Amino acid sequence: MEYVIIIISAIFVNNIVFSQFLGICPFLGVSTKTETALGMSAAVIFVMTLATLVTYLINYFILVPLQLDKFLQTISYILVIAALVQMVEIILKKVSPALYQALGIYLPLITTNCAVLGVTIIVVKKSYDLGESIVYTVGISIGFALALVIFSGIREHLDLMGMPKGMRGIPIALIVAGILALAFMGFTGLV
């Protein structure tokens, strides 16, 4: 039951985009087409989960025993995330060249996506064990994917509507993101 609470809380109540404001750059940049948003979501879920697993093991089996967690935690996490993103990029290039082309510049953005680094650090701060860490990360990344896909669907619909010239693009996107954040605030108190 604890895992269910963690995952529901991570997806809806503590959504990484709408309540913690992490991952805004890819959220705004990749959300113009649903197909690209789905690809980015899958890549983020994979990288975030794998990054949490690897950084958890590095933290608790190397950094903490050597008392280096205060000094090398962030830099080691950044290196792990960068290596994982390179791995995903190589795999996508071989397996799905179309998705690799569609993501274009946004795939390297996962390296600098503060949501990925933020989740790895949040997991340590919350003192989760390995199972809880993975469940929390999967929930957070599904919440990111949900936010991205909903937002991309709305943006595709908005592109079809007659919009005043000054509201097209990022201005209306920011307004819609604010309204979605308010909608997700309705889940506060759920768990």
mmCIF file of C-alpha atoms in Angstrom:
data_model
loop_
_atom_site.group_PDB
_atom_site.id
_atom_site.type_symbol
_atom_site.label_atom_id
_atom_site.label_comp_id
_atom_site.label_asym_id
_atom_site.label_seq_id
_atom_site.Cartn_x
_atom_site.Cartn_y
_atom_site.Cartn_z
ATOM 1 C CA MET A 1 0.000 0.000 0.000
ATOM 2 C CA GLU A 2 2.919 2.332 0.717
ATOM 3 C CA TYR A 3 4.149 2.018 -2.884
ATOM 4 C CA VAL A 4 0.687 2.927 -4.199
ATOM 5 C CA ILE A 5 0.639 6.059 -2.040
ATOM 6 C CA ILE A 6 4.136 7.000 -3.206
ATOM 7 C CA ILE A 7 3.289 6.580 -6.888
ATOM 8 C CA ILE A 8 -0.072 8.412 -6.749
ATOM 9 C CA SER A 9 1.515 11.216 -4.768
ATOM 10 C CA ALA A 10 4.403 11.468 -7.225
ATOM 11 C CA ILE A 11 2.182 11.540 -10.309
ATOM 12 C CA PHE A 12 -0.593 13.861 -9.194
ATOM 13 C CA VAL A 13 0.085 15.658 -5.899
ATOM 14 C CA ASN A 14 3.806 16.349 -6.242
ATOM 15 C CA ASN A 15 3.945 16.550 -10.022
ATOM 16 C CA ILE A 16 7.490 17.531 -10.876
ATOM 17 C CA VAL A 17 6.428 20.126 -13.459
ATOM 18 C CA PHE A 18 3.391 21.691 -11.823
ATOM 19 C CA SER A 19 4.254 21.650 -8.121
ATOM 20 C CA GLN A 20 8.047 21.485 -8.029
ATOM 21 C CA PHE A 21 8.699 23.471 -11.236
ATOM 22 C CA LEU A 22 11.473 21.179 -12.456
ATOM 23 C CA GLY A 23 11.850 20.221 -16.110
ATOM 24 C CA ILE A 24 10.243 23.366 -17.487
ATOM 25 C CA CYS A 25 12.664 23.746 -20.426
ATOM 26 C CA PRO A 26 11.804 20.423 -22.115
ATOM 27 C CA PHE A 27 8.205 20.848 -20.976
ATOM 28 C CA LEU A 28 7.868 24.030 -23.036
ATOM 29 C CA GLY A 29 10.271 23.037 -25.805
ATOM 30 C CA VAL A 30 9.082 19.540 -26.729
ATOM 31 C CA SER A 31 5.371 20.016 -26.165
ATOM 32 C CA THR A 32 4.447 21.334 -29.603
ATOM 33 C CA LYS A 33 3.629 17.859 -31.030
ATOM 34 C CA THR A 34 2.198 14.890 -29.158
ATOM 35 C CA GLU A 35 4.385 12.383 -31.027
ATOM 36 C CA THR A 36 7.562 14.165 -29.953
ATOM 37 C CA ALA A 37 6.209 14.557 -26.420
ATOM 38 C CA LEU A 38 5.587 10.806 -26.189
ATOM 39 C CA GLY A 39 9.126 10.054 -27.379
ATOM 40 C CA MET A 40 10.628 12.528 -24.940
ATOM 41 C CA SER A 41 8.463 11.103 -22.154
ATOM 42 C CA ALA A 42 9.682 7.571 -22.827
ATOM 43 C CA ALA A 43 13.298 8.734 -22.891
ATOM 44 C CA VAL A 44 12.855 10.685 -19.632
ATOM 45 C CA ILE A 45 11.164 7.730 -17.903
ATOM 46 C CA PHE A 46 14.020 5.447 -18.923
ATOM 47 C CA VAL A 47 16.841 7.871 -18.085
ATOM 48 C CA MET A 48 15.276 9.057 -14.816
ATOM 49 C CA THR A 49 14.667 5.523 -13.531
ATOM 50 C CA LEU A 50 18.080 4.246 -14.548
ATOM 51 C CA ALA A 51 19.783 7.387 -13.200
ATOM 52 C CA THR A 52 18.070 6.964 -9.842
ATOM 53 C CA LEU A 53 19.087 3.325 -9.639
ATOM 54 C CA VAL A 54 22.730 4.025 -10.486
ATOM 55 C CA THR A 55 23.046 7.163 -8.347
ATOM 56 C CA TYR A 56 21.371 5.427 -5.392
ATOM 57 C CA LEU A 57 23.935 2.619 -5.578
ATOM 58 C CA ILE A 58 26.827 5.056 -5.999
ATOM 59 C CA ASN A 59 25.616 7.164 -3.099
ATOM 60 C CA TYR A 60 25.035 4.382 -0.581
ATOM 61 C CA PHE A 61 27.914 2.083 -1.523
ATOM 62 C CA ILE A 62 30.644 4.565 -2.447
ATOM 63 C CA LEU A 63 29.953 8.165 -1.393
ATOM 64 C CA VAL A 64 28.398 7.611 2.054
ATOM 65 C CA PRO A 65 30.938 5.003 3.287
ATOM 66 C CA LEU A 66 33.805 7.265 2.178
ATOM 67 C CA GLN A 67 32.019 10.323 3.606
ATOM 68 C CA LEU A 68 32.139 12.063 0.224
ATOM 69 C CA ASP A 69 28.387 12.470 -0.195
ATOM 70 C CA LYS A 70 28.439 16.138 0.836
ATOM 71 C CA PHE A 71 31.190 16.991 -1.650
ATOM 72 C CA LEU A 72 30.824 14.744 -4.687
ATOM 73 C CA GLN A 73 27.129 13.911 -4.761
ATOM 74 C CA THR A 74 25.989 16.462 -7.325
ATOM 75 C CA ILE A 75 28.980 16.150 -9.639
ATOM 76 C CA SER A 76 28.841 12.340 -9.646
ATOM 77 C CA TYR A 77 25.102 12.450 -10.350
ATOM 78 C CA ILE A 78 25.631 14.834 -13.269
ATOM 79 C CA LEU A 79 28.275 12.524 -14.748
ATOM 80 C CA VAL A 80 26.001 9.478 -14.426
ATOM 81 C CA ILE A 81 23.074 11.306 -16.042
ATOM 82 C CA ALA A 82 25.244 12.559 -18.914
ATOM 83 C CA ALA A 83 26.537 9.040 -19.574
ATOM 84 C CA LEU A 84 23.025 7.579 -19.506
ATOM 85 C CA VAL A 85 21.732 10.192 -21.934
ATOM 86 C CA GLN A 86 24.575 9.382 -24.319
ATOM 87 C CA MET A 87 23.616 5.720 -24.066
ATOM 88 C CA VAL A 88 19.946 6.508 -24.817
ATOM 89 C CA GLU A 89 20.996 8.674 -27.756
ATOM 90 C CA ILE A 90 23.089 5.869 -29.259
ATOM 91 C CA ILE A 91 20.290 3.330 -28.745
ATOM 92 C CA LEU A 92 17.637 5.625 -30.261
ATOM 93 C CA LYS A 93 19.861 6.337 -33.258
ATOM 94 C CA LYS A 94 20.108 2.594 -33.971
ATOM 95 C CA VAL A 95 16.587 1.463 -32.991
ATOM 96 C CA SER A 96 14.394 4.390 -34.054
ATOM 97 C CA PRO A 97 16.086 6.886 -36.365
ATOM 98 C CA ALA A 98 12.761 8.678 -36.934
ATOM 99 C CA LEU A 99 12.287 9.307 -33.210
ATOM 100 C CA TYR A 100 15.947 10.313 -32.936
ATOM 101 C CA GLN A 101 15.424 12.891 -35.709
ATOM 102 C CA ALA A 102 12.125 14.065 -34.200
ATOM 103 C CA LEU A 103 13.722 14.691 -30.820
ATOM 104 C CA GLY A 104 16.670 16.455 -32.439
ATOM 105 C CA ILE A 105 18.199 18.948 -30.024
ATOM 106 C CA TYR A 106 15.820 18.008 -27.229
ATOM 107 C CA LEU A 107 17.475 14.665 -26.521
ATOM 108 C CA PRO A 108 20.649 16.312 -25.203
ATOM 109 C CA LEU A 109 18.336 18.501 -23.104
ATOM 110 C CA ILE A 110 17.720 15.459 -20.900
ATOM 111 C CA THR A 111 21.335 15.842 -19.785
ATOM 112 C CA THR A 112 20.602 19.320 -18.467
ATOM 113 C CA ASN A 113 17.019 18.525 -17.466
ATOM 114 C CA CYS A 114 16.897 19.642 -13.882
ATOM 115 C CA ALA A 115 14.046 17.193 -13.264
ATOM 116 C CA VAL A 116 16.369 14.209 -13.714
ATOM 117 C CA LEU A 117 19.027 15.616 -11.403
ATOM 118 C CA GLY A 118 16.394 16.927 -9.002
ATOM 119 C CA VAL A 119 14.741 13.526 -8.599
ATOM 120 C CA THR A 120 18.038 11.792 -7.873
ATOM 121 C CA ILE A 121 18.767 14.329 -5.148
ATOM 122 C CA ILE A 122 15.181 14.317 -3.767
ATOM 123 C CA VAL A 123 15.321 10.525 -3.390
ATOM 124 C CA VAL A 124 18.404 10.851 -1.187
ATOM 125 C CA LYS A 125 16.874 13.699 0.853
ATOM 126 C CA LYS A 126 13.700 11.665 1.481
ATOM 127 C CA SER A 127 15.827 8.724 2.740
ATOM 128 C CA TYR A 128 13.961 6.212 0.598
ATOM 129 C CA ASP A 129 15.235 2.663 0.323
ATOM 130 C CA LEU A 130 16.011 1.293 -3.142
ATOM 131 C CA GLY A 131 12.480 -0.006 -3.827
ATOM 132 C CA GLU A 132 10.807 3.205 -2.702
ATOM 133 C CA SER A 133 13.319 5.224 -4.717
ATOM 134 C CA ILE A 134 12.519 3.370 -7.920
ATOM 135 C CA VAL A 135 8.746 3.560 -7.314
ATOM 136 C CA TYR A 136 8.984 7.294 -6.545
ATOM 137 C CA THR A 137 11.089 7.908 -9.645
ATOM 138 C CA VAL A 138 8.760 5.948 -11.900
ATOM 139 C CA GLY A 139 5.824 7.924 -10.452
ATOM 140 C CA ILE A 140 7.596 11.254 -10.931
ATOM 141 C CA SER A 141 8.596 10.392 -14.495
ATOM 142 C CA ILE A 142 5.054 9.220 -15.319
ATOM 143 C CA GLY A 143 3.801 12.510 -13.869
ATOM 144 C CA PHE A 144 6.258 14.367 -16.108
ATOM 145 C CA ALA A 145 5.067 12.335 -19.100
ATOM 146 C CA LEU A 146 1.421 12.959 -18.222
ATOM 147 C CA ALA A 147 2.006 16.696 -17.946
ATOM 148 C CA LEU A 148 3.955 16.753 -21.205
ATOM 149 C CA VAL A 149 1.391 14.760 -23.191
ATOM 150 C CA ILE A 150 -1.612 16.709 -21.850
ATOM 151 C CA PHE A 151 0.172 19.976 -22.554
ATOM 152 C CA SER A 152 1.183 18.918 -26.080
ATOM 153 C CA GLY A 153 -2.397 17.902 -26.876
ATOM 154 C CA ILE A 154 -3.680 21.271 -25.725
ATOM 155 C CA ARG A 155 -0.981 23.087 -27.703
ATOM 156 C CA GLU A 156 -1.839 21.146 -30.867
ATOM 157 C CA HIS A 157 -5.478 22.101 -30.394
ATOM 158 C CA LEU A 158 -4.555 25.755 -29.775
ATOM 159 C CA ASP A 159 -2.571 25.836 -33.039
ATOM 160 C CA LEU A 160 -5.794 25.030 -34.896
ATOM 161 C CA MET A 161 -7.726 27.847 -33.246
ATOM 162 C CA GLY A 162 -7.739 31.472 -34.265
ATOM 163 C CA MET A 163 -5.419 33.106 -31.788
ATOM 164 C CA PRO A 164 -4.430 36.777 -31.583
ATOM 165 C CA LYS A 165 -0.922 37.261 -32.965
ATOM 166 C CA GLY A 166 0.528 38.413 -29.635
ATOM 167 C CA MET A 167 -0.718 35.294 -27.825
ATOM 168 C CA ARG A 168 0.643 32.663 -30.232
ATOM 169 C CA GLY A 169 3.448 30.376 -29.113
ATOM 170 C CA ILE A 170 5.020 30.760 -25.688
ATOM 171 C CA PRO A 171 2.598 33.374 -24.225
ATOM 172 C CA ILE A 172 -0.448 31.124 -24.535
ATOM 173 C CA ALA A 173 1.664 28.114 -23.558
ATOM 174 C CA LEU A 174 2.597 29.773 -20.259
ATOM 175 C CA ILE A 175 -1.038 30.665 -19.570
ATOM 176 C CA VAL A 176 -2.135 27.091 -20.271
ATOM 177 C CA ALA A 177 0.693 25.728 -18.090
ATOM 178 C CA GLY A 178 -0.518 27.940 -15.243
ATOM 179 C CA ILE A 179 -4.082 26.695 -15.645
ATOM 180 C CA LEU A 180 -2.847 23.079 -15.689
ATOM 181 C CA ALA A 181 -0.833 23.736 -12.519
ATOM 182 C CA LEU A 182 -3.999 25.036 -10.863
ATOM 183 C CA ALA A 183 -5.852 21.913 -12.006
ATOM 184 C CA PHE A 184 -3.171 19.655 -10.520
ATOM 185 C CA MET A 185 -3.374 21.600 -7.257
ATOM 186 C CA GLY A 186 -6.837 20.050 -6.931
ATOM 187 C CA PHE A 187 -5.124 16.759 -6.084
ATOM 188 C CA THR A 188 -3.532 18.279 -2.970
ATOM 189 C CA GLY A 189 -4.698 16.379 0.086
ATOM 190 C CA LEU A 190 -5.482 13.244 -1.954
ATOM 191 C CA VAL A 191 -2.766 11.262 -0.178
#
